[in-house]
CSV table of C-alpha atoms in Angstrom, one decimal:
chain,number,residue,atom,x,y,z
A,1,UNK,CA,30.4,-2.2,5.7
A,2,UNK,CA,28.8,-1.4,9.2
A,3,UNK,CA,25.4,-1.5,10.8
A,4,UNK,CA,23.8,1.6,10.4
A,5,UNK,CA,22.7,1.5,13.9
A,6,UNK,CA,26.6,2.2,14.7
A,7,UNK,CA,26.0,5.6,13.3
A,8,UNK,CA,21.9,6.2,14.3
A,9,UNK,CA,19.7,5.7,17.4
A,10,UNK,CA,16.4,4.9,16.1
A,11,UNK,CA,12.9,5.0,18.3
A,12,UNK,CA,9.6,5.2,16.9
A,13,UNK,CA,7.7,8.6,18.1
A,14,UNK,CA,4.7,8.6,20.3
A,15,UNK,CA,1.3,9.8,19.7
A,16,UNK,CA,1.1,13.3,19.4
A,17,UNK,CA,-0.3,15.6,22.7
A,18,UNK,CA,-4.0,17.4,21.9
A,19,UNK,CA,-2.7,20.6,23.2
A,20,UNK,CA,-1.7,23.2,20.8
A,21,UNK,CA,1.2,24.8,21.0
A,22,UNK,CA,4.7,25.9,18.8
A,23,UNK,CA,6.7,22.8,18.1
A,24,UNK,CA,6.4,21.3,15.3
A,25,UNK,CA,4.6,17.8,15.3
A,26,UNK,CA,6.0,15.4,12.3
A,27,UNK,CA,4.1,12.4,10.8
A,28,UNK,CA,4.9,10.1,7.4
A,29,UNK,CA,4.0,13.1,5.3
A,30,UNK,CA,6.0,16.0,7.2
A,31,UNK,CA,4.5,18.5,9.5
A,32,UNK,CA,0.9,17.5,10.8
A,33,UNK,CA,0.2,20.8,13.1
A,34,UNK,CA,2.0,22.0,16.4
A,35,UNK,CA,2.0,20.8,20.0
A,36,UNK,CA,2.7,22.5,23.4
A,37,UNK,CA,5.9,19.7,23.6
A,38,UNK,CA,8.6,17.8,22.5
A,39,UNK,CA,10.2,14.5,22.1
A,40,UNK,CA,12.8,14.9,19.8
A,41,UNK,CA,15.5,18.0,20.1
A,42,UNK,CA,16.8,18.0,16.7
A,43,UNK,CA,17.1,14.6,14.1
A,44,UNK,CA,15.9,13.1,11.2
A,45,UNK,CA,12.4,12.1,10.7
A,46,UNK,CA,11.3,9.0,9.2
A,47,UNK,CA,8.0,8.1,7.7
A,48,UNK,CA,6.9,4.4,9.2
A,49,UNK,CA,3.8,3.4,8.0
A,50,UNK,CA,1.3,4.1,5.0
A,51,UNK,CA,1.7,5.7,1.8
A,52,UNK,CA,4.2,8.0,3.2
A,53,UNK,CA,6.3,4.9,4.5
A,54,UNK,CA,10.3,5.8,3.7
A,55,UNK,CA,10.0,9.5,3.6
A,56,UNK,CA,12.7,11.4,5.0
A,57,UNK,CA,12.8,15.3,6.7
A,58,UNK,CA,15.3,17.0,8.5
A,59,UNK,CA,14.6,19.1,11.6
A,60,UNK,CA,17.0,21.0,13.6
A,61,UNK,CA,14.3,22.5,16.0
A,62,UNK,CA,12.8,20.7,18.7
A,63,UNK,CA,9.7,19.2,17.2
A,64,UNK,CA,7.1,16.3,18.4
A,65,UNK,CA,7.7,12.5,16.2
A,66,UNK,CA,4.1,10.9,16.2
A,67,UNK,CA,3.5,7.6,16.2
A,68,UNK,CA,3.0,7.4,12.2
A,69,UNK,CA,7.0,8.2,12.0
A,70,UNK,CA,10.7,6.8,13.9
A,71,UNK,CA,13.2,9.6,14.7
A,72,UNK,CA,17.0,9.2,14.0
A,73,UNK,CA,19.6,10.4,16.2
A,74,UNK,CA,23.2,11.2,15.4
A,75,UNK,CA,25.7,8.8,17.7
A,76,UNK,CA,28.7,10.8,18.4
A,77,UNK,CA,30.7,9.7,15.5
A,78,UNK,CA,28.3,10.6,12.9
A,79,UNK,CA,27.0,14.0,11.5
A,80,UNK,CA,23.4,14.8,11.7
A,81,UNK,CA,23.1,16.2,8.2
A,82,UNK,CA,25.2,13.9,7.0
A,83,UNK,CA,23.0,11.1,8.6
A,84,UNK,CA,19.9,12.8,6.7
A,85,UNK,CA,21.4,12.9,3.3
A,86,UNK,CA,22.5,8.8,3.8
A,87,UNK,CA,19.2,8.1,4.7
A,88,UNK,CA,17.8,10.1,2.0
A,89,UNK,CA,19.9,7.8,-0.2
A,90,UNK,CA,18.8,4.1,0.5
A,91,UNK,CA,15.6,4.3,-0.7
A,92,UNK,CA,13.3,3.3,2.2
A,93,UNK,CA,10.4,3.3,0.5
A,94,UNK,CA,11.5,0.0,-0.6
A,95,UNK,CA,12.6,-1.4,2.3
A,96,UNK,CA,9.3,-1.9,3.9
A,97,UNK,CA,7.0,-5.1,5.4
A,98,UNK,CA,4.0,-5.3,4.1
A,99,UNK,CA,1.9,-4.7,1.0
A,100,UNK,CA,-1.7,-3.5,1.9
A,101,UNK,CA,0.1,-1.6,4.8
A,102,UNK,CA,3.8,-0.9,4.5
A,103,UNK,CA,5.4,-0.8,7.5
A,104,UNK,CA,9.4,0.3,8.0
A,105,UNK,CA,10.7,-1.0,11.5
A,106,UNK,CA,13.6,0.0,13.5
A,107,UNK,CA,15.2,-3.6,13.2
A,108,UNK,CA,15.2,-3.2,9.7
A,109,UNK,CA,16.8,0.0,9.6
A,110,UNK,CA,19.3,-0.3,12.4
A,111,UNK,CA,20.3,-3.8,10.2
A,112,UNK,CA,21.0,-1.8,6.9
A,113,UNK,CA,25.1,-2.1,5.6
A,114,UNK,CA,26.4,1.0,5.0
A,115,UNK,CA,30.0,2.6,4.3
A,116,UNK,CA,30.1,5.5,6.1
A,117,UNK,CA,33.7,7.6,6.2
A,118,UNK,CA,35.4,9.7,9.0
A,119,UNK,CA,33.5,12.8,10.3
A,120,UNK,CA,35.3,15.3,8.4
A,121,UNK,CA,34.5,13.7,5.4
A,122,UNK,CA,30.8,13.4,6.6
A,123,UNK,CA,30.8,16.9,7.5
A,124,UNK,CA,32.6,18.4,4.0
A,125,UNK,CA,29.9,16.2,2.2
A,126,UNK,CA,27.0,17.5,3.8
A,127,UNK,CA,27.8,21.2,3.7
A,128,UNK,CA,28.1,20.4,-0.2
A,129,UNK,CA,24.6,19.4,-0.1
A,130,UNK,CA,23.0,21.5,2.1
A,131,UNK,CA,24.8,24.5,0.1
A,132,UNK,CA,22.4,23.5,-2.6
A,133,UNK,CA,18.9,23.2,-0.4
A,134,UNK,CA,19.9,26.2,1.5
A,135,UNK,CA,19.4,28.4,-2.1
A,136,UNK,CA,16.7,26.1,-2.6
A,137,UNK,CA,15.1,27.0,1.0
A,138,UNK,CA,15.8,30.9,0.0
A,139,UNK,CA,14.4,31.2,-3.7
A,140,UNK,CA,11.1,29.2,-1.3
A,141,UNK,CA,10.8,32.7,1.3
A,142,UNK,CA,11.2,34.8,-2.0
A,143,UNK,CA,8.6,33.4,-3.6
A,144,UNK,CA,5.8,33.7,-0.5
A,145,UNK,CA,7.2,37.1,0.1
A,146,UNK,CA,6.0,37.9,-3.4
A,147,UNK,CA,3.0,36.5,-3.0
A,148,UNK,CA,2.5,37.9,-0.2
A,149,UNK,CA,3.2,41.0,-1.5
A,150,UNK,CA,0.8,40.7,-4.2
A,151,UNK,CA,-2.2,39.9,-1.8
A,152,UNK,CA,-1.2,42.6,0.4
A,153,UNK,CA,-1.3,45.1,-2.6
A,154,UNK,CA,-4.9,43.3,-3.5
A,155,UNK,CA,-6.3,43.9,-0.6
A,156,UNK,CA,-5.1,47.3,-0.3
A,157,UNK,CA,-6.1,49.0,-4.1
A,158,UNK,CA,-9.5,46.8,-4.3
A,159,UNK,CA,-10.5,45.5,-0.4
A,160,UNK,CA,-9.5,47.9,2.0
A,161,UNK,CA,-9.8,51.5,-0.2
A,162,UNK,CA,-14.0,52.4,0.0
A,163,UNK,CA,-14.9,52.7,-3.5
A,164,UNK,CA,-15.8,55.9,-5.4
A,165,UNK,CA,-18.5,56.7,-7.8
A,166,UNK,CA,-17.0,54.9,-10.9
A,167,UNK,CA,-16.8,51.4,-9.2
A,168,UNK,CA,-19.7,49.3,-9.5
A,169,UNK,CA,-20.8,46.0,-8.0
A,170,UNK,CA,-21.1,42.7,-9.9
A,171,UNK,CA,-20.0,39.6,-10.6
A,172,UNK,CA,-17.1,37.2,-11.4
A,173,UNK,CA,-19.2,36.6,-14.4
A,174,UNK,CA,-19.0,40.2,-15.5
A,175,UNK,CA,-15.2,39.4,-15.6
A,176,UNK,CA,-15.4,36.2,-17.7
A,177,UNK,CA,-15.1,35.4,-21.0
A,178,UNK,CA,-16.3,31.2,-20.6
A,179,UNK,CA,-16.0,28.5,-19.0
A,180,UNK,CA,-13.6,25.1,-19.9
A,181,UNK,CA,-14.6,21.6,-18.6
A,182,UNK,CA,-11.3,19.3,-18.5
A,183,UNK,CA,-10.1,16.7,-19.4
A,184,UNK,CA,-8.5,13.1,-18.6
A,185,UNK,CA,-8.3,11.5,-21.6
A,186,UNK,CA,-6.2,8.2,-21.5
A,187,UNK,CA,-3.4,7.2,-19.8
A,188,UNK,CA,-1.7,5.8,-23.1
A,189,UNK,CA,-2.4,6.7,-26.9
A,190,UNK,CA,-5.1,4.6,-27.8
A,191,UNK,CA,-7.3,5.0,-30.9
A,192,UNK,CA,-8.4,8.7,-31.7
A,193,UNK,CA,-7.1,9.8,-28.2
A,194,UNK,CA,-3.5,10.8,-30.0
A,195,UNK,CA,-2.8,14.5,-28.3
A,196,UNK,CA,-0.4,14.1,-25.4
A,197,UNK,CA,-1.0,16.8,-22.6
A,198,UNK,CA,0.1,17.5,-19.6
A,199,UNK,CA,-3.2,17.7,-17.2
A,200,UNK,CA,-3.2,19.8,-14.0
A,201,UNK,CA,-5.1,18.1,-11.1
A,202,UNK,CA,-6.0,19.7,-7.4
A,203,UNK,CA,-3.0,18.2,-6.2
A,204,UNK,CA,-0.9,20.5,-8.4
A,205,UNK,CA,-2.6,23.6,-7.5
A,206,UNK,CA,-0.3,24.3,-4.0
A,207,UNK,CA,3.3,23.4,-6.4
A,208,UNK,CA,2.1,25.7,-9.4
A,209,UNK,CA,0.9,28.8,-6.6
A,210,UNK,CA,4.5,28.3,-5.4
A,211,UNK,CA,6.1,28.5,-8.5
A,212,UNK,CA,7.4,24.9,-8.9
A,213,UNK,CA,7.1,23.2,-11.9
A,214,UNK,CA,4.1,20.0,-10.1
A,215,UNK,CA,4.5,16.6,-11.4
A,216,UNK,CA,1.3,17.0,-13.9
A,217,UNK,CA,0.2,13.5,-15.6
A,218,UNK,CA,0.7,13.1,-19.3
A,219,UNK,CA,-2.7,12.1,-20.5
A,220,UNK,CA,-3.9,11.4,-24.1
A,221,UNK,CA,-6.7,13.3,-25.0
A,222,UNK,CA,-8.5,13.8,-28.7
A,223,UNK,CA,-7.3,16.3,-30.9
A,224,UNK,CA,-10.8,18.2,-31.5
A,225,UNK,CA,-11.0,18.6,-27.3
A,226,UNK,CA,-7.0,20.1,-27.1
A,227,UNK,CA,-8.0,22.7,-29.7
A,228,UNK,CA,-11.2,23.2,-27.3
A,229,UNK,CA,-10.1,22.9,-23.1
A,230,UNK,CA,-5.7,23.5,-24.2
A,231,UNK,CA,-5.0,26.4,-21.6
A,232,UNK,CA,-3.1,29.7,-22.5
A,233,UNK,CA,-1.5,32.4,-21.1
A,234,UNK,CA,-4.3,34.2,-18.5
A,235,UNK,CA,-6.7,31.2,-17.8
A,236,UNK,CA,-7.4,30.1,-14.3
A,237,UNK,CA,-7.9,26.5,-13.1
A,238,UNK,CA,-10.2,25.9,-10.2
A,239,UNK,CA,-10.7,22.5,-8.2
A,240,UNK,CA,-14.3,21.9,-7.8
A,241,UNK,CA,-14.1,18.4,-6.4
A,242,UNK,CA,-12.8,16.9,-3.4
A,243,UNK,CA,-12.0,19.6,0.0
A,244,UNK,CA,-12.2,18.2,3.3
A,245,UNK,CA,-14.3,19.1,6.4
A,246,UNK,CA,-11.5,21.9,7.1
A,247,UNK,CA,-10.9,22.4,3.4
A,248,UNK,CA,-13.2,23.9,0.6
A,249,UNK,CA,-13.5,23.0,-2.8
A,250,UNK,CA,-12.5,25.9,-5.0
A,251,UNK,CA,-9.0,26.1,-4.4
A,252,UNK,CA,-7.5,28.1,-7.5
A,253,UNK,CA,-4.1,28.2,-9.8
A,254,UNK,CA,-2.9,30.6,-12.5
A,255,UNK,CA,-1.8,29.9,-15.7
A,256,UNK,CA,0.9,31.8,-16.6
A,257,UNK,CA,3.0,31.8,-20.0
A,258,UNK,CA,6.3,31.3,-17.6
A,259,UNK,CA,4.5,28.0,-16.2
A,260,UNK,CA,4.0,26.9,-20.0
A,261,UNK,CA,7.1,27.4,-21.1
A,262,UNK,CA,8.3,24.9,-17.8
A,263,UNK,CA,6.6,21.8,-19.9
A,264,UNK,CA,7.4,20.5,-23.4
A,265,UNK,CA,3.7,19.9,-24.1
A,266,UNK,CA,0.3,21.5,-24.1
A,267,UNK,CA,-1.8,21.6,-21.1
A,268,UNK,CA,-5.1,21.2,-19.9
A,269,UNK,CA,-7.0,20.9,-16.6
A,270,UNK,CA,-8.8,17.5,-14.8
A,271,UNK,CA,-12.4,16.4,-15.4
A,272,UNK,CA,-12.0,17.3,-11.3
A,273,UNK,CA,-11.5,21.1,-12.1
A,274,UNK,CA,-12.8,23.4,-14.5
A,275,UNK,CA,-10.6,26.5,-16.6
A,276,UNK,CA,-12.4,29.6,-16.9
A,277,UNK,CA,-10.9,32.5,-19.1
A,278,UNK,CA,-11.3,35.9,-17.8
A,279,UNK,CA,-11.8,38.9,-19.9
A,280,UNK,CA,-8.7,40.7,-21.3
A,281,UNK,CA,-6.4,42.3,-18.2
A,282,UNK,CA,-8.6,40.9,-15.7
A,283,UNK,CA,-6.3,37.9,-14.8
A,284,UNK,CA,-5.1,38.7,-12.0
A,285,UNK,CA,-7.3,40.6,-10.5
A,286,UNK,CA,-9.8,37.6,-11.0
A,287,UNK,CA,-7.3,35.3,-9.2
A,288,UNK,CA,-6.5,37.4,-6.4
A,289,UNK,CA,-10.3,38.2,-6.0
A,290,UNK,CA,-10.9,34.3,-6.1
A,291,UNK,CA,-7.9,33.6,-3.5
A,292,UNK,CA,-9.5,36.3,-0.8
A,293,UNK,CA,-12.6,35.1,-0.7
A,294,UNK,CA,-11.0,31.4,-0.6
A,295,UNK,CA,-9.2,32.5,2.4
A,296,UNK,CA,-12.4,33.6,4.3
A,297,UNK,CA,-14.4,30.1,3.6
A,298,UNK,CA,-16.7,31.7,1.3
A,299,UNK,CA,-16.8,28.6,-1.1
A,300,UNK,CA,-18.5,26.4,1.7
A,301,UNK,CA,-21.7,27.8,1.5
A,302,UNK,CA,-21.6,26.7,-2.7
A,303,UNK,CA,-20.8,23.3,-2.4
A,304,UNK,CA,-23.2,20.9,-2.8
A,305,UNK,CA,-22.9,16.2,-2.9
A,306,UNK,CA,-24.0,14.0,-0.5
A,307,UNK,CA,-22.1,11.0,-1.5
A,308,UNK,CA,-18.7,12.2,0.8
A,309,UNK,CA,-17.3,14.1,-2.1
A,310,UNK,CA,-18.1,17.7,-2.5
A,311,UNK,CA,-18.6,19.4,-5.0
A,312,UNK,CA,-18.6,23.3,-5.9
A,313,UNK,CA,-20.9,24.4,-7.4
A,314,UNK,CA,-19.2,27.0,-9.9
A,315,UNK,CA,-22.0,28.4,-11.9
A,316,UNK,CA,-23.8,29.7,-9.4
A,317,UNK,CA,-20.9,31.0,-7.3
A,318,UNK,CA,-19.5,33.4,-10.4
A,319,UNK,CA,-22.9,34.4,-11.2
A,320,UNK,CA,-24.1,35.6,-7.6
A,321,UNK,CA,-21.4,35.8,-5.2
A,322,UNK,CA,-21.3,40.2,-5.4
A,323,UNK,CA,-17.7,41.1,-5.8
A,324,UNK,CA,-16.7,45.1,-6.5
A,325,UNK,CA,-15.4,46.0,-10.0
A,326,UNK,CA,-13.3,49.1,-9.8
A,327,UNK,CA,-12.2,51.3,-13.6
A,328,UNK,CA,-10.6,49.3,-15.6
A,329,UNK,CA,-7.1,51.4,-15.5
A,330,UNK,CA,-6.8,50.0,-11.9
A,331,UNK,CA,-7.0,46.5,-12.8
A,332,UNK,CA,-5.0,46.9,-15.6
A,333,UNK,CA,-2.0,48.5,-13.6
A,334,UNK,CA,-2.7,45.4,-11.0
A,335,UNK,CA,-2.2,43.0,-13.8
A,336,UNK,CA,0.9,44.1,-15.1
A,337,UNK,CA,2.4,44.4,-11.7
A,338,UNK,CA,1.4,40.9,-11.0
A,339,UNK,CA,2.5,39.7,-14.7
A,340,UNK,CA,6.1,40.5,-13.0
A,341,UNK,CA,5.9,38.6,-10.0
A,342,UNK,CA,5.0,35.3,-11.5
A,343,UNK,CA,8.0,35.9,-13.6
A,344,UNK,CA,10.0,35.9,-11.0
A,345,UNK,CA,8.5,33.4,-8.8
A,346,UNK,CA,8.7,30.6,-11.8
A,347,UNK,CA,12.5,31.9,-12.3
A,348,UNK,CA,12.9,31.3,-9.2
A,349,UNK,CA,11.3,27.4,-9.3
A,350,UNK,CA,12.7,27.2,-12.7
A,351,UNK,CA,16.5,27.6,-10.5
A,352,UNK,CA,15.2,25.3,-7.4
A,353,UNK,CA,14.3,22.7,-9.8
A,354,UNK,CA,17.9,22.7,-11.7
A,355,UNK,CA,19.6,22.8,-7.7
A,356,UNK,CA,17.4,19.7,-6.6
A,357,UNK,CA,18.5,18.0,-10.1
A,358,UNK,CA,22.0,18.6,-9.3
A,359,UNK,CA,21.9,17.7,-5.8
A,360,UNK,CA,19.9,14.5,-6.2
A,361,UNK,CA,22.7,13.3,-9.0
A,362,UNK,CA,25.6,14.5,-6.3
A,363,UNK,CA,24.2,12.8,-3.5
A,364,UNK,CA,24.9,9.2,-4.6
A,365,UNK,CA,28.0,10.1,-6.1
A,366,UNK,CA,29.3,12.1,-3.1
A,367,UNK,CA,28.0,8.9,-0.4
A,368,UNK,CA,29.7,6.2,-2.7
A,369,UNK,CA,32.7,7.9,-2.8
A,370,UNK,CA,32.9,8.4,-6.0
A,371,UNK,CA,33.7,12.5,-5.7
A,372,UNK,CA,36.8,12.5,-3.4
A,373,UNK,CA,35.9,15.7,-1.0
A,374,UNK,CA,39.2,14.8,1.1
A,375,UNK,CA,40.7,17.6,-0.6
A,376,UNK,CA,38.2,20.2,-1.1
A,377,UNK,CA,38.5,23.0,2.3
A,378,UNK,CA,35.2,24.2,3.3
């Protein structure tokens, strides 16, 4: 066993420059924004304080460390990649000083025991690994190029064509069916609160819009309010508490039978969110609508709550906000076409999740030695 400061160079990052700019700038929690400079060439980037304490990225750009994270650099006997993945592996998260502030130091990470073999055998091991987050990087681009592609067709059939005698103007209400409150429930069966669901908070909405599966709560809710707020095929969530200064309330997901059939149980939304239920073909067309005007800041001037957490105030947003309704073949066709894409894009996640399941069980297996790669060519 050897010091793991034989193989790294560890020095905490500094605080990040105001100035703008295209590098980008790393933190505990992964890319913060971009700066005009640099201070790290290419490494591994360590969260060192906070919540986000332990957390490991790679970077192979030159990109600014702040002062929330340490960056890790290769010594010359000792593969960059291969240094991420070990890292990766020895759980710093529970490594850290501190309780009401964790804190991850580089004496205690330059003191760490590891075995670490020859180069060759450090570079075999990381090529297997990064063979697997590579196709999980490039089912990630196919799935905003879809999206993209589905916003771009949006905004061309229903934004950026003038509209003809048989559209009309109305309201997302004209386009609704009802409205579903959520749901918390319990956070273990007690008493009547016997229906296990899975319950889809804000902080799910930007994993689901991706097509990854989120890591959803199970919650315990009473029977009578699954058969009431369970959510099907076609419903929309939206988040209508919380946002930021920067960030409105109103931020939206769709539900999509290729979503359900990721999850062994029912599922319904937050109390934080509320579900509402189009009218027949007018799924996606609703959510698309809904993520255009998100994208212009409409939803700050519907928000309402003094006490530091906002809320949006839904009713009246889908029952004034003016939005065009073009014939109903239109939509129709739009629907379909979009049906298609989230098929993909959860087929997709469905594959990325599987390749992150294997490579997570490989990676302690391939560092202990246990899989000999001596012998495998690359």
């Amino acid at each position: 066993m050897t010091a793991l400061s034989e193989y790294a160079n560890f020095k905490n990052g500094k605080k990040r420059p105001d100035e703008e700019g295209r590098y980008p700038v790393y933190g505990g929690n992964g890319i913060l924004g971009y700066a005009s400079s640099y201070n790290m060439e290419r490494g591994v980037i360590i969260g060192r304080v906070g919540a986000y304490c332990g957390s490991v990225y790679y970077e192979s750009r030159k990109c600014w460390v702040s002062d929330n994270a340490i960056k890790a650099e290769a010594r010359t006997n000792a593969d960059l990649k291969y240094l991420y993945y070990l890292l990766s592996s020895l759980q710093l998260n529970k490594r850290h000083i501190g309780t009401s502030q964790p804190l991850l130091t580089q004496g205690i990470l330059n003191d760490i025991e590891v075995e670490v073999p020859e180069k060759k055998i450090q570079e075999k091991i990381a090529a297997i690994l990064s063979s697997l987050d590579d196709k999980i990087v490039v089912n990630e681009e196919i799935n905003k190029n879809l999206e993209q592609q589905a916003q771009a067709l949006f905004q061309e059939w229903f934004i950026s064509n003038p509209a003809s005698s048989d559209w009309k103007i109305g309201t997302f209400s004209d386009i609704t069916e009802s409205m579903i409150a959520g749901d918390w429930g319990k956070d273990s069966e007690q008493g009547n609160f016997t229906q296990p669901v899975y319950c889809i908070r804000g902080a799910d909405i930007p994993e689901v819009k991706a097509g990854n599966k989120g890591k959803m709560p199970t919650r315990y809710i009473l029977p009578k309010n699954y058969t009431a707020k369970h959510l099907v095929d076609g419903d929309v969530v939206i988040e209508i508490s919380g946002g930021s200064p920067t960030q409105s309330t109103g931020r939206i997901a769709a539900i999509s039978q290729s979503l359900l059939d990721r999850y062994d149980k029912g599922m319904v939304c937050t109390n934080f969110c509320k579900a509402l239920k189009p009218k027949h073909g007018y799924s996606m067309f609703l959510y698309y609508y809904w993520q255009y005007l998100y994208n212009r800041n409409v939803f700050f001037s519907y928000e309402n709550g003094t006490t530091g957490i906002k809320n949006l105030d839904i009713s009246g947003f889908i029952e004034t906000e003016p939005i065009v309704l073009p014939p109903f073949e239109l939509v129709s066709k739009f629907d379909n076409y979009c049906q298609s894409v989230f098929d993909m894009t959860f087929t997709n996640g469905l594959e990325s999740e599987q390749l992150s399941i294997l490579r997570d069980s490989l990676l302690p297996k391939l560092m202990s030695g246990e899989i000999n790669v001596s012998d495998i060519d690359l």
